[in-house]
Amino acid sequence: MLDWKLLAGAAGIVAAVVFVIWLIFFCARRIREHLKGRELDAMEGHDFEYFCADLLEDHGFKSVEVTRGSGDYGVDVLAEKEGVTYAVQCKRYDGPVGVKAVQEAYAGRDYYDRMVGAVMTNQYFTEPAVKAAKKLKILLWDRGYLESMMEEEE
């Protein structure tokens, strides 16, 4: 004969275990997200450039190349995706990114004869930088965009 009390107790234990497993995965994901953000902010500038290059490669960009440190004409990464060539300025900052980064990407795009210029950052852009980017047709990839790219990798 079936002992309903024993069965109900077992079902409760199973439900509790499932909840604990779910809680562990939820917390682990939140911790990973937090640590990723801290990793972005802790990198040195040149390390951030290589990080951005790797992130682009992970998202289907080809011929990804980090330019030399000095004399790069405002571009840190050169890449290509689906026949479109990119010149990317990488900015690992502690605060908002201003117009100067947009101007560097604009100049570097033309110097390297690329179709698209972009600025990638661990931060966000000032309103003047956003306005300049629209006028100069420069893509702005901010912290939120980078974090969404990082999440897609998982």
Coordinates of N, CA, C and O in Angstrom, one line a residue:
M1 N 0.8 -1.2 0.0 CA 0.0 0.0 0.0 C 0.9 1.2 0.0 O 1.9 1.3 0.6
L2 N 0.5 2.3 -0.7 CA 1.2 3.5 -0.8 C 1.1 4.4 0.4 O 0.0 4.7 0.9
D3 N 2.2 4.8 0.9 CA 2.2 5.7 2.1 C 2.2 7.2 1.6 O 3.3 7.7 1.1
W4 N 1.1 7.8 1.6 CA 0.9 9.2 1.0 C 1.7 10.2 1.8 O 2.3 11.1 1.2
K5 N 1.9 10.0 3.1 CA 2.7 11.0 3.8 C 4.1 10.9 3.4 O 4.8 11.9 3.3
L6 N 4.6 9.7 3.2 CA 6.0 9.5 2.8 C 6.2 10.1 1.4 O 7.2 10.8 1.1
L7 N 5.3 9.9 0.5 CA 5.3 10.4 -0.8 C 5.3 11.9 -0.9 O 6.1 12.6 -1.6
A8 N 4.4 12.5 -0.1 CA 4.3 14.0 0.0 C 5.6 14.5 0.6 O 6.1 15.6 0.1
G9 N 6.2 13.9 1.6 CA 7.5 14.4 2.1 C 8.6 14.3 1.1 O 9.4 15.2 1.0
A10 N 8.6 13.3 0.3 CA 9.7 13.1 -0.8 C 9.5 14.2 -1.8 O 10.4 14.8 -2.3
A11 N 8.2 14.5 -2.2 CA 8.0 15.5 -3.2 C 8.4 16.9 -2.7 O 8.9 17.7 -3.4
G12 N 8.2 17.1 -1.4 CA 8.7 18.4 -0.8 C 10.2 18.5 -0.9 O 10.7 19.6 -1.1
I13 N 10.8 17.4 -0.6 CA 12.3 17.4 -0.6 C 12.8 17.7 -2.0 O 13.7 18.5 -2.2
V14 N 12.2 17.0 -3.0 CA 12.6 17.2 -4.4 C 12.3 18.6 -4.8 O 13.2 19.3 -5.4
A15 N 11.2 19.2 -4.4 CA 10.9 20.6 -4.7 C 12.0 21.5 -4.1 O 12.4 22.5 -4.7
A16 N 12.3 21.3 -2.9 CA 13.3 22.1 -2.2 C 14.7 22.0 -2.9 O 15.4 23.0 -3.1
V17 N 15.1 20.8 -3.3 CA 16.4 20.6 -4.0 C 16.4 21.3 -5.3 O 17.3 22.0 -5.7
V18 N 15.2 21.2 -6.1 CA 15.1 21.9 -7.4 C 15.3 23.5 -7.1 O 16.0 24.2 -7.9
F19 N 14.6 24.0 -6.1 CA 14.7 25.4 -5.8 C 16.1 25.8 -5.5 O 16.6 26.8 -5.9
V20 N 16.8 25.0 -4.7 CA 18.2 25.4 -4.3 C 19.1 25.4 -5.5 O 19.9 26.2 -5.7
I21 N 18.9 24.4 -6.4 CA 19.7 24.3 -7.6 C 19.4 25.6 -8.5 O 20.4 26.2 -9.0
W22 N 18.2 25.9 -8.6 CA 17.8 27.1 -9.4 C 18.5 28.4 -8.8 O 19.0 29.2 -9.4
L23 N 18.4 28.5 -7.4 CA 19.0 29.6 -6.7 C 20.5 29.7 -6.9 O 21.0 30.8 -7.1
I24 N 21.2 28.6 -6.9 CA 22.6 28.5 -7.1 C 23.0 29.0 -8.5 O 23.8 29.9 -8.7
F25 N 22.2 28.5 -9.5 CA 22.5 29.0 -10.9 C 22.2 30.5 -11.1 O 22.9 31.2 -11.7
F26 N 21.1 30.9 -10.5 CA 20.7 32.3 -10.6 C 21.8 33.2 -9.9 O 22.3 34.2 -10.5
C27 N 22.3 32.9 -8.8 CA 23.3 33.6 -8.0 C 24.6 33.6 -8.8 O 25.3 34.6 -8.9
A28 N 25.0 32.4 -9.3 CA 26.2 32.3 -10.0 C 26.2 33.2 -11.3 O 27.2 33.8 -11.6
R29 N 25.1 33.2 -12.0 CA 25.0 34.1 -13.1 C 25.2 35.6 -12.7 O 25.9 36.3 -13.4
R30 N 24.5 36.0 -11.7 CA 24.7 37.4 -11.2 C 26.1 37.7 -10.8 O 26.6 38.8 -11.1
I31 N 26.8 36.7 -10.1 CA 28.1 36.9 -9.7 C 29.0 37.0 -11.0 O 29.9 37.9 -11.0
R32 N 28.8 36.2 -12.0 CA 29.6 36.2 -13.2 C 29.4 37.6 -13.9 O 30.4 38.2 -14.4
E33 N 28.2 38.1 -14.0 CA 27.9 39.4 -14.6 C 28.7 40.5 -13.8 O 29.3 41.4 -14.5
H34 N 28.6 40.4 -12.5 CA 29.3 41.4 -11.7 C 30.8 41.4 -11.9 O 31.5 42.4 -12.1
L35 N 31.4 40.2 -12.0 CA 32.8 40.1 -12.1 C 33.2 40.5 -13.5 O 34.3 41.1 -13.7
K36 N 32.4 40.2 -14.5 CA 32.7 40.6 -15.9 C 32.9 42.2 -16.0 O 33.8 42.7 -16.6
G37 N 31.9 42.8 -15.3 CA 32.0 44.3 -15.3 C 33.2 44.8 -14.6 O 33.9 45.7 -15.1
R38 N 33.6 44.1 -13.5 CA 34.8 44.5 -12.8 C 36.1 44.2 -13.7 O 37.0 45.0 -13.7
E39 N 36.0 43.1 -14.4 CA 37.1 42.8 -15.3 C 37.3 43.9 -16.4 O 38.5 44.3 -16.6
L40 N 36.2 44.3 -16.9 CA 36.3 45.4 -17.9 C 37.0 46.6 -17.4 O 37.8 47.3 -18.0
D41 N 36.6 47.0 -16.1 CA 37.1 48.2 -15.5 C 38.5 48.1 -15.0 O 39.2 49.1 -14.8
A42 N 39.0 46.8 -14.8 CA 40.3 46.6 -14.2 C 41.4 46.5 -15.3 O 42.6 46.6 -14.9
M43 N 41.0 46.3 -16.5 CA 42.0 46.1 -17.6 C 42.8 47.3 -17.8 O 42.3 48.4 -17.7
E44 N 44.1 47.1 -18.2 CA 44.9 48.2 -18.8 C 44.4 48.5 -20.2 O 43.8 47.7 -20.8
G45 N 44.7 49.7 -20.7 CA 44.3 50.1 -22.0 C 44.6 49.1 -23.1 O 43.8 48.7 -24.0
H46 N 45.9 48.6 -23.2 CA 46.3 47.7 -24.3 C 45.6 46.3 -24.1 O 45.2 45.7 -25.1
D47 N 45.4 45.9 -22.9 CA 44.7 44.6 -22.6 C 43.3 44.8 -23.1 O 42.7 43.8 -23.6
F48 N 42.7 45.9 -22.9 CA 41.3 46.2 -23.3 C 41.2 46.1 -24.8 O 40.2 45.6 -25.4
E49 N 42.2 46.6 -25.5 CA 42.2 46.5 -27.0 C 42.2 45.1 -27.5 O 41.4 44.7 -28.4
Y50 N 43.0 44.2 -26.8 CA 43.0 42.8 -27.2 C 41.7 42.1 -26.8 O 41.2 41.2 -27.5
F51 N 41.1 42.5 -25.7 CA 39.8 42.0 -25.3 C 38.8 42.3 -26.3 O 38.0 41.5 -26.7
C52 N 38.8 43.6 -26.8 CA 37.8 44.0 -27.8 C 38.0 43.2 -29.1 O 37.1 42.8 -29.8
A53 N 39.3 43.0 -29.5 CA 39.6 42.3 -30.7 C 39.1 40.8 -30.6 O 38.4 40.3 -31.5
D54 N 39.3 40.2 -29.4 CA 38.8 38.8 -29.2 C 37.3 38.8 -29.3 O 36.7 37.9 -29.8
L55 N 36.6 39.8 -28.7 CA 35.2 39.9 -28.7 C 34.6 40.0 -30.1 O 33.6 39.3 -30.4
L56 N 35.3 40.8 -30.9 CA 34.8 40.9 -32.3 C 35.0 39.6 -33.0 O 34.1 39.2 -33.8
E57 N 36.2 38.9 -32.8 CA 36.4 37.6 -33.5 C 35.3 36.6 -33.1 O 34.8 35.9 -33.9
D58 N 34.9 36.7 -31.8 CA 33.9 35.7 -31.3 C 32.5 36.0 -31.9 O 31.7 35.2 -31.8
H59 N 32.4 37.2 -32.5 CA 31.1 37.6 -33.1 C 31.2 37.7 -34.6 O 30.5 38.4 -35.3
G60 N 32.1 36.9 -35.2 CA 32.1 36.7 -36.6 C 32.9 37.7 -37.4 O 32.9 37.6 -38.7
F61 N 33.7 38.5 -36.8 CA 34.6 39.4 -37.5 C 35.8 38.6 -37.9 O 36.3 37.8 -37.2
K62 N 36.3 38.9 -39.1 CA 37.5 38.3 -39.6 C 38.6 39.3 -39.8 O 38.4 40.5 -39.7
S63 N 39.8 38.8 -40.1 CA 41.0 39.6 -40.3 C 41.1 40.7 -39.2 O 41.4 41.8 -39.4
V64 N 40.9 40.2 -37.9 CA 41.0 41.2 -36.8 C 42.4 41.4 -36.4 O 43.2 40.4 -36.2
E65 N 42.8 42.6 -36.3 CA 44.2 43.0 -36.1 C 44.2 44.2 -35.1 O 43.6 45.2 -35.3
V66 N 45.0 44.0 -34.0 CA 45.3 45.1 -33.1 C 46.4 45.9 -33.7 O 47.5 45.4 -34.0
T67 N 46.2 47.2 -33.8 CA 47.3 48.1 -34.4 C 48.4 48.3 -33.4 O 48.2 48.1 -32.2
R68 N 49.5 48.9 -33.8 CA 50.6 49.2 -32.9 C 50.1 50.3 -31.9 O 49.2 51.1 -32.2
G69 N 50.7 50.3 -30.8 CA 50.3 51.2 -29.7 C 50.4 52.7 -30.0 O 49.4 53.4 -29.9
S70 N 51.5 53.2 -30.6 CA 51.6 54.6 -30.9 C 51.6 54.8 -32.4 O 52.0 53.9 -33.1
G71 N 51.1 55.9 -32.8 CA 51.1 56.2 -34.2 C 50.0 55.4 -34.9 O 50.2 55.0 -36.1
D72 N 48.9 55.0 -34.2 CA 47.9 54.2 -34.8 C 46.8 55.0 -35.5 O 45.8 54.5 -36.0
Y73 N 47.0 56.3 -35.5 CA 46.1 57.3 -36.2 C 44.6 57.1 -35.6 O 43.7 57.2 -36.4
G74 N 44.5 56.9 -34.3 CA 43.2 56.9 -33.7 C 42.4 55.6 -33.8 O 41.3 55.5 -33.6
V75 N 43.1 54.5 -34.3 CA 42.4 53.2 -34.4 C 43.2 52.2 -33.7 O 44.5 52.1 -33.8
D76 N 42.5 51.3 -32.9 CA 43.2 50.3 -32.2 C 43.0 48.9 -32.8 O 43.8 48.0 -32.6
V77 N 41.9 48.7 -33.4 CA 41.5 47.4 -34.0 C 41.0 47.6 -35.4 O 40.2 48.4 -35.7
L78 N 41.5 46.8 -36.3 CA 41.0 46.7 -37.7 C 40.4 45.4 -37.9 O 40.9 44.3 -37.4
A79 N 39.2 45.3 -38.6 CA 38.5 44.1 -38.7 C 37.6 44.1 -39.9 O 37.4 45.2 -40.6
E80 N 37.0 43.0 -40.3 CA 36.1 42.9 -41.4 C 35.0 41.9 -41.1 O 35.3 40.9 -40.4
K81 N 33.8 42.2 -41.5 CA 32.7 41.3 -41.3 C 31.8 41.4 -42.5 O 31.3 42.5 -42.8
E82 N 31.5 40.3 -43.1 CA 30.6 40.2 -44.3 C 30.9 41.2 -45.4 O 30.0 41.9 -45.9
G83 N 32.2 41.4 -45.6 CA 32.6 42.3 -46.7 C 32.7 43.8 -46.3 O 33.1 44.6 -47.1
V84 N 32.4 44.1 -45.1 CA 32.4 45.4 -44.5 C 33.7 45.6 -43.7 O 33.9 44.8 -42.8
T85 N 34.5 46.6 -43.9 CA 35.7 46.8 -43.2 C 35.5 47.8 -42.1 O 34.8 48.8 -42.3
Y86 N 36.1 47.6 -40.9 CA 35.9 48.4 -39.7 C 37.3 48.9 -39.2 O 38.3 48.2 -39.2
A87 N 37.2 50.2 -38.7 CA 38.3 50.8 -37.9 C 37.7 51.1 -36.5 O 36.8 51.9 -36.4
V88 N 38.3 50.5 -35.5 CA 37.7 50.6 -34.1 C 38.6 51.3 -33.2 O 39.8 50.8 -33.0
Q89 N 38.2 52.3 -32.5 CA 38.9 52.9 -31.4 C 38.4 52.3 -30.1 O 37.2 52.3 -29.9
C90 N 39.3 51.8 -29.2 CA 38.9 51.2 -28.0 C 39.3 52.2 -26.8 O 40.4 52.6 -26.7
K91 N 38.3 52.4 -25.9 CA 38.6 53.3 -24.8 C 38.1 52.7 -23.5 O 37.0 52.5 -23.3
R92 N 39.1 52.3 -22.7 CA 38.9 51.8 -21.4 C 39.1 53.0 -20.4 O 40.2 53.4 -20.0
Y93 N 37.9 53.6 -20.0 CA 37.9 54.8 -19.2 C 37.3 54.5 -17.9 O 36.6 53.5 -17.7
D94 N 37.4 55.5 -17.0 CA 36.8 55.5 -15.7 C 35.5 56.4 -15.7 O 34.8 56.4 -14.7
G95 N 35.3 57.1 -16.7 CA 34.1 58.0 -16.8 C 33.6 58.0 -18.3 O 34.1 57.3 -19.1
P96 N 32.6 58.9 -18.5 CA 32.1 59.0 -19.9 C 33.1 59.3 -20.9 O 34.1 60.0 -20.7
V97 N 32.8 58.8 -22.1 CA 33.7 59.0 -23.3 C 33.2 60.2 -24.1 O 32.0 60.2 -24.4
G98 N 34.1 61.1 -24.4 CA 33.7 62.3 -25.1 C 34.0 62.3 -26.6 O 34.3 61.3 -27.2
V99 N 33.9 63.5 -27.1 CA 34.0 63.7 -28.6 C 35.3 63.3 -29.1 O 35.4 62.8 -30.3
K100 N 36.4 63.5 -28.4 CA 37.7 63.2 -28.9 C 37.8 61.8 -29.4 O 38.4 61.5 -30.5
A101 N 37.2 60.8 -28.8 CA 37.3 59.4 -29.2 C 36.6 59.3 -30.6 O 37.0 58.5 -31.4
V102 N 35.5 60.0 -30.7 CA 34.7 59.9 -32.0 C 35.6 60.5 -33.1 O 35.6 60.0 -34.2
Q103 N 36.2 61.6 -32.8 CA 37.1 62.3 -33.8 C 38.2 61.4 -34.2 O 38.6 61.3 -35.4
E104 N 38.8 60.6 -33.2 CA 39.9 59.7 -33.5 C 39.4 58.6 -34.4 O 40.1 58.2 -35.4
A105 N 38.2 58.0 -34.1 CA 37.7 57.0 -35.0 C 37.4 57.5 -36.4 O 37.6 56.7 -37.4
Y106 N 36.9 58.7 -36.5 CA 36.6 59.3 -37.8 C 37.9 59.4 -38.6 O 37.9 59.0 -39.8
A107 N 38.9 60.0 -38.0 CA 40.2 60.2 -38.7 C 40.8 58.8 -39.0 O 41.3 58.7 -40.2
G108 N 40.8 57.9 -38.1 CA 41.4 56.6 -38.3 C 40.7 55.8 -39.4 O 41.3 55.1 -40.2
R109 N 39.4 55.9 -39.5 CA 38.6 55.2 -40.5 C 39.1 55.7 -41.9 O 39.3 54.8 -42.8
D110 N 39.3 57.0 -42.1 CA 39.7 57.5 -43.4 C 41.2 57.1 -43.6 O 41.6 56.7 -44.7
Y111 N 42.0 57.2 -42.6 CA 43.4 56.9 -42.7 C 43.6 55.5 -43.2 O 44.4 55.2 -44.1
Y112 N 42.9 54.5 -42.6 CA 43.0 53.1 -42.9 C 42.1 52.7 -44.1 O 42.1 51.5 -44.4
D113 N 41.4 53.7 -44.6 CA 40.5 53.4 -45.8 C 39.5 52.3 -45.5 O 39.3 51.4 -46.2
R114 N 38.8 52.5 -44.3 CA 37.8 51.5 -43.9 C 36.4 52.1 -44.1 O 36.2 53.3 -44.2
M115 N 35.5 51.2 -44.3 CA 34.1 51.6 -44.5 C 33.4 52.1 -43.3 O 32.5 53.0 -43.4
V116 N 33.7 51.6 -42.1 CA 33.0 51.9 -40.9 C 34.0 52.2 -39.8 O 35.0 51.5 -39.6
G117 N 33.6 53.3 -39.1 CA 34.4 53.6 -37.9 C 33.6 53.4 -36.6 O 32.3 53.6 -36.7
A118 N 34.2 52.9 -35.6 CA 33.4 52.7 -34.3 C 34.3 53.0 -33.1 O 35.5 52.9 -33.2
V119 N 33.6 53.2 -32.0 CA 34.3 53.4 -30.7 C 33.7 52.4 -29.8 O 32.5 52.3 -29.6
M120 N 34.6 51.5 -29.2 CA 34.1 50.5 -28.2 C 34.6 51.0 -26.8 O 35.8 51.4 -26.7
T121 N 33.8 51.0 -25.8 CA 34.2 51.4 -24.5 C 33.5 50.6 -23.3 O 32.5 50.0 -23.5
N122 N 34.2 50.6 -22.2 CA 33.6 50.0 -21.0 C 32.7 51.0 -20.3 O 32.1 50.6 -19.2
Q123 N 32.5 52.2 -20.8 CA 31.7 53.2 -20.2 C 30.6 53.6 -21.1 O 30.2 52.8 -22.0
Y124 N 30.1 54.8 -21.0 CA 29.0 55.3 -21.8 C 29.5 56.6 -22.4 O 30.6 57.1 -22.1
F125 N 28.8 57.2 -23.4 CA 29.2 58.3 -24.1 C 28.5 59.6 -23.7 O 27.3 59.6 -23.3
T126 N 29.2 60.7 -23.8 CA 28.6 62.0 -23.5 C 27.6 62.4 -24.6 O 27.7 61.8 -25.7
E127 N 26.7 63.3 -24.3 CA 25.7 63.7 -25.3 C 26.4 64.3 -26.5 O 26.1 64.0 -27.6
P128 N 27.4 65.2 -26.3 CA 28.2 65.7 -27.4 C 28.8 64.6 -28.3 O 28.9 64.7 -29.5
A129 N 29.3 63.6 -27.7 CA 30.0 62.5 -28.4 C 28.9 61.8 -29.3 O 29.2 61.4 -30.4
V130 N 27.7 61.6 -28.7 CA 26.6 60.9 -29.4 C 26.3 61.8 -30.7 O 26.1 61.3 -31.8
K131 N 26.1 63.1 -30.5 CA 25.8 64.0 -31.6 C 26.9 64.0 -32.6 O 26.6 63.9 -33.8
A132 N 28.1 64.0 -32.2 CA 29.2 64.0 -33.2 C 29.3 62.7 -34.0 O 29.5 62.7 -35.2
A133 N 29.0 61.6 -33.3 CA 29.0 60.3 -33.9 C 27.9 60.2 -35.0 O 28.1 59.6 -36.0
K134 N 26.8 60.7 -34.7 CA 25.7 60.7 -35.7 C 26.1 61.5 -36.9 O 25.9 61.1 -38.0
K135 N 26.6 62.7 -36.7 CA 27.1 63.6 -37.8 C 28.2 62.9 -38.6 O 28.1 63.0 -39.8
L136 N 29.1 62.3 -37.9 CA 30.3 61.7 -38.6 C 30.1 60.3 -39.0 O 31.0 59.7 -39.6
K137 N 28.9 59.7 -38.7 CA 28.6 58.3 -39.0 C 29.6 57.3 -38.4 O 30.2 56.5 -39.1
I138 N 29.8 57.5 -37.1 CA 30.7 56.6 -36.3 C 29.8 55.8 -35.4 O 28.9 56.3 -34.7
L139 N 30.0 54.5 -35.4 CA 29.2 53.6 -34.5 C 29.7 53.7 -33.0 O 31.0 53.8 -32.8
L140 N 28.8 53.7 -32.1 CA 29.2 53.8 -30.7 C 28.8 52.5 -30.0 O 27.6 52.2 -29.9
W141 N 29.7 51.7 -29.5 CA 29.5 50.5 -28.8 C 29.9 50.7 -27.3 O 31.0 50.6 -27.0
D142 N 28.9 51.0 -26.5 CA 29.1 51.3 -25.1 C 29.1 50.1 -24.2 O 29.0 48.9 -24.7
R143 N 29.2 50.3 -22.9 CA 29.3 49.2 -21.9 C 28.1 48.2 -22.1 O 28.3 47.0 -22.1
G144 N 26.9 48.7 -22.2 CA 25.8 47.8 -22.4 C 25.9 47.0 -23.6 O 25.6 45.8 -23.5
Y145 N 26.4 47.5 -24.7 CA 26.5 46.8 -25.9 C 27.6 45.7 -25.7 O 27.4 44.5 -26.1
L146 N 28.7 46.0 -25.1 CA 29.8 45.1 -24.9 C 29.3 44.0 -24.0 O 29.6 42.8 -24.2
E147 N 28.6 44.3 -22.9 CA 28.0 43.3 -22.0 C 27.1 42.4 -22.7 O 27.1 41.2 -22.5
S148 N 26.3 42.9 -23.6 CA 25.3 42.0 -24.4 C 26.1 41.1 -25.3 O 25.8 39.9 -25.5
M149 N 27.2 41.6 -25.9 CA 28.1 40.7 -26.7 C 28.7 39.6 -25.8 O 28.8 38.5 -26.3
M150 N 29.1 40.0 -24.6 CA 29.7 39.0 -23.7 C 28.7 37.9 -23.3 O 29.1 36.8 -23.2
E151 N 27.5 38.3 -23.1 CA 26.4 37.4 -22.7 C 26.1 36.4 -23.8 O 25.9 35.2 -23.5
E152 N 26.2 36.8 -25.0 CA 25.9 36.0 -26.2 C 27.0 34.9 -26.3 O 26.7 33.8 -26.9
E153 N 28.2 35.1 -25.7 CA 29.2 34.1 -25.8 C 28.9 32.9 -24.9 O 29.4 31.8 -25.1
E154 N 28.1 33.1 -23.9 CA 27.9 32.0 -22.9 C 27.0 30.9 -23.4 O 26.3 31.0 -24.3

